[in-house]
mmCIF file of C-alpha atoms in Angstrom:
data_model
loop_
_atom_site.group_PDB
_atom_site.id
_atom_site.type_symbol
_atom_site.label_atom_id
_atom_site.label_comp_id
_atom_site.label_asym_id
_atom_site.label_seq_id
_atom_site.Cartn_x
_atom_site.Cartn_y
_atom_site.Cartn_z
ATOM 1 C CA MET X 1 -0.059 0.099 0.016
ATOM 2 C CA THR X 2 1.390 3.426 -1.187
ATOM 3 C CA GLU X 3 1.733 6.148 1.383
ATOM 4 C CA PRO X 4 -0.359 9.283 0.593
ATOM 5 C CA ALA X 5 1.413 12.132 -0.809
ATOM 6 C CA THR X 6 2.281 14.729 1.952
ATOM 7 C CA SER X 7 2.313 18.722 0.883
ATOM 8 C CA PRO X 8 5.418 20.381 1.429
ATOM 9 C CA PRO X 9 5.391 23.173 4.370
ATOM 10 C CA ALA X 10 3.847 26.307 3.374
ATOM 11 C CA PRO X 11 6.639 28.865 3.098
ATOM 12 C CA ALA X 12 6.834 31.063 6.444
ATOM 13 C CA VAL X 13 5.601 34.575 4.906
ATOM 14 C CA ARG X 14 8.334 37.228 5.469
ATOM 15 C CA GLN X 15 7.674 40.448 7.382
ATOM 16 C CA THR X 16 7.822 43.508 5.146
ATOM 17 C CA ILE X 17 9.760 46.573 6.018
ATOM 18 C CA ALA X 18 9.326 49.912 4.066
ATOM 19 C CA LEU X 19 12.016 52.216 3.796
ATOM 20 C CA VAL X 20 11.649 55.774 2.597
ATOM 21 C CA ASP X 21 14.685 58.281 2.025
ATOM 22 C CA ASP X 22 15.724 60.156 -1.159
ATOM 23 C CA ASP X 23 19.155 58.856 -0.540
ATOM 24 C CA ARG X 24 19.550 56.202 -3.049
ATOM 25 C CA ASN X 25 22.403 54.602 -1.368
ATOM 26 C CA ILE X 26 20.953 53.931 2.077
ATOM 27 C CA LEU X 27 17.614 52.600 0.222
ATOM 28 C CA THR X 28 20.204 50.096 -1.463
ATOM 29 C CA THR X 29 22.695 49.155 1.171
ATOM 30 C CA VAL X 30 19.434 48.854 3.807
ATOM 31 C CA SER X 31 17.566 46.899 1.911
ATOM 32 C CA ILE X 32 20.044 44.165 0.870
ATOM 33 C CA ALA X 33 21.106 43.956 4.736
ATOM 34 C CA LEU X 34 17.338 43.569 5.567
ATOM 35 C CA GLN X 35 16.509 41.018 3.067
ATOM 36 C CA ALA X 36 19.702 39.047 4.009
ATOM 37 C CA GLU X 37 18.038 38.705 7.301
ATOM 38 C CA GLY X 38 14.602 37.385 5.798
ATOM 39 C CA PHE X 39 12.568 40.643 5.453
ATOM 40 C CA ALA X 40 11.089 41.477 2.354
ATOM 41 C CA THR X 41 11.547 45.126 1.326
ATOM 42 C CA ARG X 42 9.588 48.102 -0.119
ATOM 43 C CA VAL X 43 11.466 51.681 -0.977
ATOM 44 C CA TYR X 44 9.937 54.955 -1.631
ATOM 45 C CA SER X 45 12.191 57.923 -2.300
ATOM 46 C CA ASP X 46 9.657 60.414 -1.081
ATOM 47 C CA GLY X 47 7.081 61.214 1.464
ATOM 48 C CA GLU X 48 3.928 61.407 -0.794
ATOM 49 C CA THR X 49 4.323 58.530 -2.712
ATOM 50 C CA ALA X 50 5.228 56.550 0.525
ATOM 51 C CA LEU X 51 2.358 57.811 2.503
ATOM 52 C CA LYS X 52 -0.251 56.394 -0.439
ATOM 53 C CA ALA X 53 1.473 53.175 -0.317
ATOM 54 C CA LEU X 54 1.657 52.844 3.643
ATOM 55 C CA LEU X 55 -1.929 53.121 3.862
ATOM 56 C CA ASP X 56 -3.067 51.284 0.927
ATOM 57 C CA ASN X 57 -0.700 48.268 1.571
ATOM 58 C CA PRO X 58 0.482 48.490 4.844
ATOM 59 C CA PRO X 59 3.784 46.802 5.600
ATOM 60 C CA ASP X 60 4.403 45.539 9.246
ATOM 61 C CA LEU X 61 7.092 48.362 10.084
ATOM 62 C CA ALA X 62 8.540 51.414 8.293
ATOM 63 C CA VAL X 63 11.684 53.419 8.495
ATOM 64 C CA PHE X 64 12.215 56.478 6.833
ATOM 65 C CA ASP X 65 14.055 59.799 6.835
ATOM 66 C CA ILE X 66 13.262 63.397 8.008
ATOM 67 C CA LYS X 67 14.859 65.553 5.163
ATOM 68 C CA MET X 68 13.062 64.690 1.977
ATOM 69 C CA PRO X 69 11.619 66.205 -0.714
ATOM 70 C CA ARG X 70 7.946 66.770 -1.867
ATOM 71 C CA MET X 71 7.101 66.040 1.833
ATOM 72 C CA ASP X 72 9.571 65.594 4.671
ATOM 73 C CA GLY X 73 9.443 62.649 7.433
ATOM 74 C CA LEU X 74 7.437 64.906 9.973
ATOM 75 C CA GLU X 75 4.582 65.489 7.928
ATOM 76 C CA LEU X 76 4.674 61.890 6.656
ATOM 77 C CA LEU X 77 4.555 60.837 10.073
ATOM 78 C CA ARG X 78 1.927 63.681 11.073
ATOM 79 C CA GLN X 79 -0.180 62.182 8.354
ATOM 80 C CA LEU X 80 0.285 58.783 8.607
ATOM 81 C CA ARG X 81 -0.558 58.793 12.453
ATOM 82 C CA ALA X 82 -3.944 60.543 11.509
ATOM 83 C CA ARG X 83 -4.714 57.493 10.106
ATOM 84 C CA SER X 84 -2.460 54.618 11.109
ATOM 85 C CA ALA X 85 -0.931 52.966 14.156
ATOM 86 C CA LEU X 86 1.785 51.389 11.993
ATOM 87 C CA PRO X 87 5.012 50.952 13.713
ATOM 88 C CA VAL X 88 7.513 53.698 12.884
ATOM 89 C CA ILE X 89 11.366 54.322 13.167
ATOM 90 C CA PHE X 90 12.595 57.611 11.717
ATOM 91 C CA LEU X 91 16.126 58.517 10.708
ATOM 92 C CA THR X 92 17.715 61.636 11.869
ATOM 93 C CA SER X 93 21.071 63.256 12.042
ATOM 94 C CA LYS X 94 22.736 64.078 15.241
ATOM 95 C CA ASP X 95 22.406 67.839 15.206
ATOM 96 C CA GLU X 96 18.648 67.600 14.733
ATOM 97 C CA GLU X 97 17.850 66.662 18.478
ATOM 98 C CA PRO X 98 14.239 69.150 17.809
ATOM 99 C CA ASP X 99 13.476 66.970 15.100
ATOM 100 C CA GLU X 100 14.056 63.670 17.437
ATOM 101 C CA ALA X 101 11.514 65.275 20.044
ATOM 102 C CA LEU X 102 8.812 66.144 17.628
ATOM 103 C CA GLY X 103 9.038 62.960 15.974
ATOM 104 C CA LEU X 104 8.584 61.391 19.197
ATOM 105 C CA ALA X 105 5.861 63.665 19.954
ATOM 106 C CA LEU X 106 3.981 62.986 16.722
ATOM 107 C CA GLY X 107 4.346 59.316 17.066
ATOM 108 C CA ALA X 108 7.307 57.454 16.104
ATOM 109 C CA ASP X 109 8.059 54.522 17.906
ATOM 110 C CA ASP X 110 11.917 55.094 17.828
ATOM 111 C CA TYR X 111 14.614 56.928 16.252
ATOM 112 C CA ILE X 112 18.211 56.461 15.081
ATOM 113 C CA ALA X 113 20.646 58.857 14.319
ATOM 114 C CA LYS X 114 23.083 59.059 11.093
ATOM 115 C CA PRO X 115 25.192 57.657 10.668
ATOM 116 C CA PHE X 116 24.012 54.518 11.963
ATOM 117 C CA SER X 117 25.375 50.721 11.860
ATOM 118 C CA GLN X 118 22.574 48.426 9.908
ATOM 119 C CA ARG X 119 23.433 45.824 12.985
ATOM 120 C CA LEU X 120 21.667 48.503 14.947
ATOM 121 C CA LEU X 121 18.898 49.361 12.974
ATOM 122 C CA ILE X 122 17.853 45.714 12.509
ATOM 123 C CA ALA X 123 18.206 45.082 16.244
ATOM 124 C CA ARG X 124 15.670 47.970 16.692
ATOM 125 C CA ILE X 125 13.476 46.679 14.162
ATOM 126 C CA ARG X 126 13.399 43.236 15.577
ATOM 127 C CA ALA X 127 12.747 44.887 18.901
ATOM 128 C CA ILE X 128 9.811 46.576 17.625
ATOM 129 C CA LEU X 129 7.880 43.841 15.784
ATOM 130 C CA ARG X 130 8.631 41.254 18.871
ATOM 131 C CA ARG X 131 6.827 44.267 21.112
ATOM 132 C CA SER X 132 3.977 43.713 18.683
ATOM 133 C CA GLU X 133 3.752 40.205 18.304
ATOM 134 C CA LEU X 134 4.448 38.841 21.837
ATOM 135 C CA PRO X 135 1.579 37.455 23.616
ATOM 136 C CA ARG X 136 0.294 39.173 26.635
ATOM 137 C CA VAL X 137 1.027 37.921 30.365
ATOM 138 C CA GLU X 138 -2.238 38.007 32.059
ATOM 139 C CA LEU X 139 -2.188 40.362 34.970
ATOM 140 C CA GLY X 140 -5.165 38.702 37.111
ATOM 141 C CA THR X 141 -8.594 38.404 37.148
ATOM 142 C CA ALA X 142 -9.430 40.665 39.949
ATOM 143 C CA ASP X 143 -11.523 43.814 38.336
ATOM 144 C CA THR X 144 -10.576 42.405 34.926
ATOM 145 C CA GLY X 145 -13.797 41.368 33.586
ATOM 146 C CA GLU X 146 -14.935 38.004 32.420
ATOM 147 C CA ASP X 147 -11.878 38.213 30.041
ATOM 148 C CA SER X 148 -8.997 37.683 32.010
ATOM 149 C CA GLU X 149 -6.883 39.258 29.095
ATOM 150 C CA THR X 150 -8.936 42.422 29.111
ATOM 151 C CA ILE X 151 -7.734 45.492 31.602
ATOM 152 C CA ARG X 152 -10.669 47.170 32.861
ATOM 153 C CA ARG X 153 -9.790 50.157 35.079
ATOM 154 C CA GLY X 154 -12.552 52.779 35.750
ATOM 155 C CA ARG X 155 -13.107 54.398 32.432
ATOM 156 C CA LEU X 156 -10.097 52.620 30.769
ATOM 157 C CA GLU X 157 -10.553 49.330 28.675
ATOM 158 C CA MET X 158 -7.618 47.685 27.115
ATOM 159 C CA ASP X 159 -7.641 44.357 25.024
ATOM 160 C CA PRO X 160 -4.003 43.239 24.656
ATOM 161 C CA GLN X 161 -5.085 40.355 22.281
ATOM 162 C CA ARG X 162 -6.679 42.794 19.817
ATOM 163 C CA HIS X 163 -4.369 45.978 20.731
ATOM 164 C CA GLN X 164 -7.759 48.049 21.395
ATOM 165 C CA VAL X 165 -8.094 50.879 24.185
ATOM 166 C CA LEU X 166 -11.380 52.384 24.931
ATOM 167 C CA TRP X 167 -12.020 55.207 27.145
ATOM 168 C CA ASP X 168 -15.641 55.624 28.254
ATOM 169 C CA GLY X 169 -16.364 53.172 25.390
ATOM 170 C CA GLU X 170 -14.856 55.435 22.769
ATOM 171 C CA PRO X 171 -11.732 54.007 20.886
ATOM 172 C CA VAL X 172 -8.136 55.357 21.173
ATOM 173 C CA SER X 173 -5.950 54.577 18.956
ATOM 174 C CA LEU X 174 -2.236 53.948 20.305
ATOM 175 C CA THR X 175 1.208 52.946 18.601
ATOM 176 C CA VAL X 176 2.792 49.723 19.953
ATOM 177 C CA THR X 177 5.173 51.632 22.393
ATOM 178 C CA GLU X 178 2.032 53.846 23.407
ATOM 179 C CA PHE X 179 0.234 50.897 24.342
ATOM 180 C CA LEU X 180 3.002 48.925 26.256
ATOM 181 C CA ILE X 181 3.880 52.357 28.389
ATOM 182 C CA LEU X 182 -0.467 52.337 29.039
ATOM 183 C CA GLU X 183 -0.569 49.040 30.016
ATOM 184 C CA ALA X 184 2.444 49.068 32.149
ATOM 185 C CA LEU X 185 0.654 52.017 33.961
ATOM 186 C CA ALA X 186 -2.886 50.556 34.037
ATOM 187 C CA SER X 187 -1.574 47.205 35.522
ATOM 188 C CA ARG X 188 -1.142 48.605 38.962
ATOM 189 C CA PRO X 189 -2.936 51.926 39.573
ATOM 190 C CA GLY X 190 -1.801 54.176 41.790
ATOM 191 C CA VAL X 191 1.600 52.852 41.841
ATOM 192 C CA ILE X 192 4.288 55.090 40.742
ATOM 193 C CA LYS X 193 6.567 53.689 37.737
ATOM 194 C CA SER X 194 9.677 55.157 37.322
ATOM 195 C CA ARG X 195 11.170 56.200 33.541
ATOM 196 C CA ASN X 196 13.138 52.946 33.798
ATOM 197 C CA GLN X 197 10.971 50.738 34.420
ATOM 198 C CA LEU X 198 8.432 52.071 31.473
ATOM 199 C CA MET X 199 11.556 51.907 29.388
ATOM 200 C CA ASP X 200 11.724 48.395 30.481
ATOM 201 C CA ALA X 201 8.244 47.461 29.512
ATOM 202 C CA ALA X 202 8.100 49.471 26.375
ATOM 203 C CA TYR X 203 11.603 48.428 24.634
ATOM 204 C CA SER X 204 13.575 45.394 24.825
ATOM 205 C CA ASP X 205 17.063 45.046 26.670
ATOM 206 C CA ASP X 206 18.985 45.559 23.624
ATOM 207 C CA VAL X 207 17.419 48.831 22.745
ATOM 208 C CA PHE X 208 18.295 52.097 24.815
ATOM 209 C CA VAL X 209 16.543 54.841 25.015
ATOM 210 C CA ASP X 210 16.747 58.194 27.016
ATOM 211 C CA ASP X 211 14.476 60.012 29.531
ATOM 212 C CA ARG X 212 13.180 62.295 26.846
ATOM 213 C CA THR X 213 11.441 59.409 24.626
ATOM 214 C CA ILE X 214 9.511 58.286 27.509
ATOM 215 C CA ASP X 215 8.339 61.769 28.642
ATOM 216 C CA SER X 216 7.365 62.190 24.604
ATOM 217 C CA HIS X 217 5.275 59.026 24.594
ATOM 218 C CA ILE X 218 3.405 60.307 27.790
ATOM 219 C CA LYS X 219 2.855 63.807 26.324
ATOM 220 C CA ARG X 220 1.157 61.817 23.313
ATOM 221 C CA LEU X 221 -0.914 59.175 25.262
ATOM 222 C CA ARG X 222 -2.261 62.431 26.864
ATOM 223 C CA ARG X 223 -3.094 64.118 24.053
ATOM 224 C CA LYS X 224 -4.734 61.221 22.445
ATOM 225 C CA PHE X 225 -7.012 60.507 25.554
ATOM 226 C CA ARG X 226 -7.910 64.221 25.665
ATOM 227 C CA ALA X 227 -9.023 64.128 22.027
ATOM 228 C CA VAL X 228 -12.056 61.892 23.334
ATOM 229 C CA ASP X 229 -12.010 63.309 27.042
ATOM 230 C CA THR X 230 -10.789 67.275 27.436
ATOM 231 C CA GLY X 231 -11.009 66.634 31.183
ATOM 232 C CA PHE X 232 -8.485 63.458 30.921
ATOM 233 C CA GLY X 233 -6.304 63.356 33.778
ATOM 234 C CA ALA X 234 -5.846 59.619 34.718
ATOM 235 C CA ILE X 235 -1.863 59.473 34.149
ATOM 236 C CA GLU X 236 -0.300 61.634 36.715
ATOM 237 C CA THR X 237 3.428 63.169 36.916
ATOM 238 C CA LEU X 238 5.276 62.445 40.001
ATOM 239 C CA TYR X 239 7.845 64.811 39.332
ATOM 240 C CA GLY X 240 11.557 63.367 40.246
ATOM 241 C CA ALA X 241 9.753 59.621 40.378
ATOM 242 C CA GLY X 242 7.914 59.024 37.456
ATOM 243 C CA TYR X 243 4.349 58.125 36.082
ATOM 244 C CA SER X 244 1.302 56.623 37.658
ATOM 245 C CA PHE X 245 -2.372 55.704 36.781
ATOM 246 C CA THR X 246 -5.102 56.690 38.456
ATOM 247 C CA ASP X 247 -8.643 54.757 38.182
ATOM 248 C CA GLY X 248 -10.201 57.029 40.381
#
């Protein structure tokens, strides 16, 4: 009796990284490096072309430069964030500190200063993709409702499995980094979380960020919640200590 034929396993779906930069050398070298690491890549040389493509056919993550013709990286990020929570890393020069702060305030997940090593960029990409894919750790069943994965804290409801956030029943769109920071705060209401603790919650061990990065994400979190509730004040600043979440 002949053995039934078996189908070969389906090839793994490659994650796609979009690169947006007017420097053809960077597009070519980074694209080759990412493909060697198993990623698929798409490249765009200006912000206007990239915006339409990122919205019509979203990749898993985008990396783009700030200084570009037609539409610079900051305006691209601004318009993208109005319609998408796509993870974004942006590239900046070492002397462009105001652009770094503005990019984080607009909702970038991370930034890397030029000149950069491809190894560092790939590590940052992998770190952000891991954060968006890791199964969430259960925070306990007390006051979380019937679904143990859903976090309910007063007027806040978070569903880590679906990456959904509601405030008074109204949806709030968060990036991966913003979601993880809020989750760390909401998991223990009233407990002060230092900036280092929030960094640990939102970033992997192989990624270093400074205080300004966390502060920028907190500011953007508040702005997003105040867009649906002008009186939002659940994220409190404890000067010199960190931040806490109150569900009162």
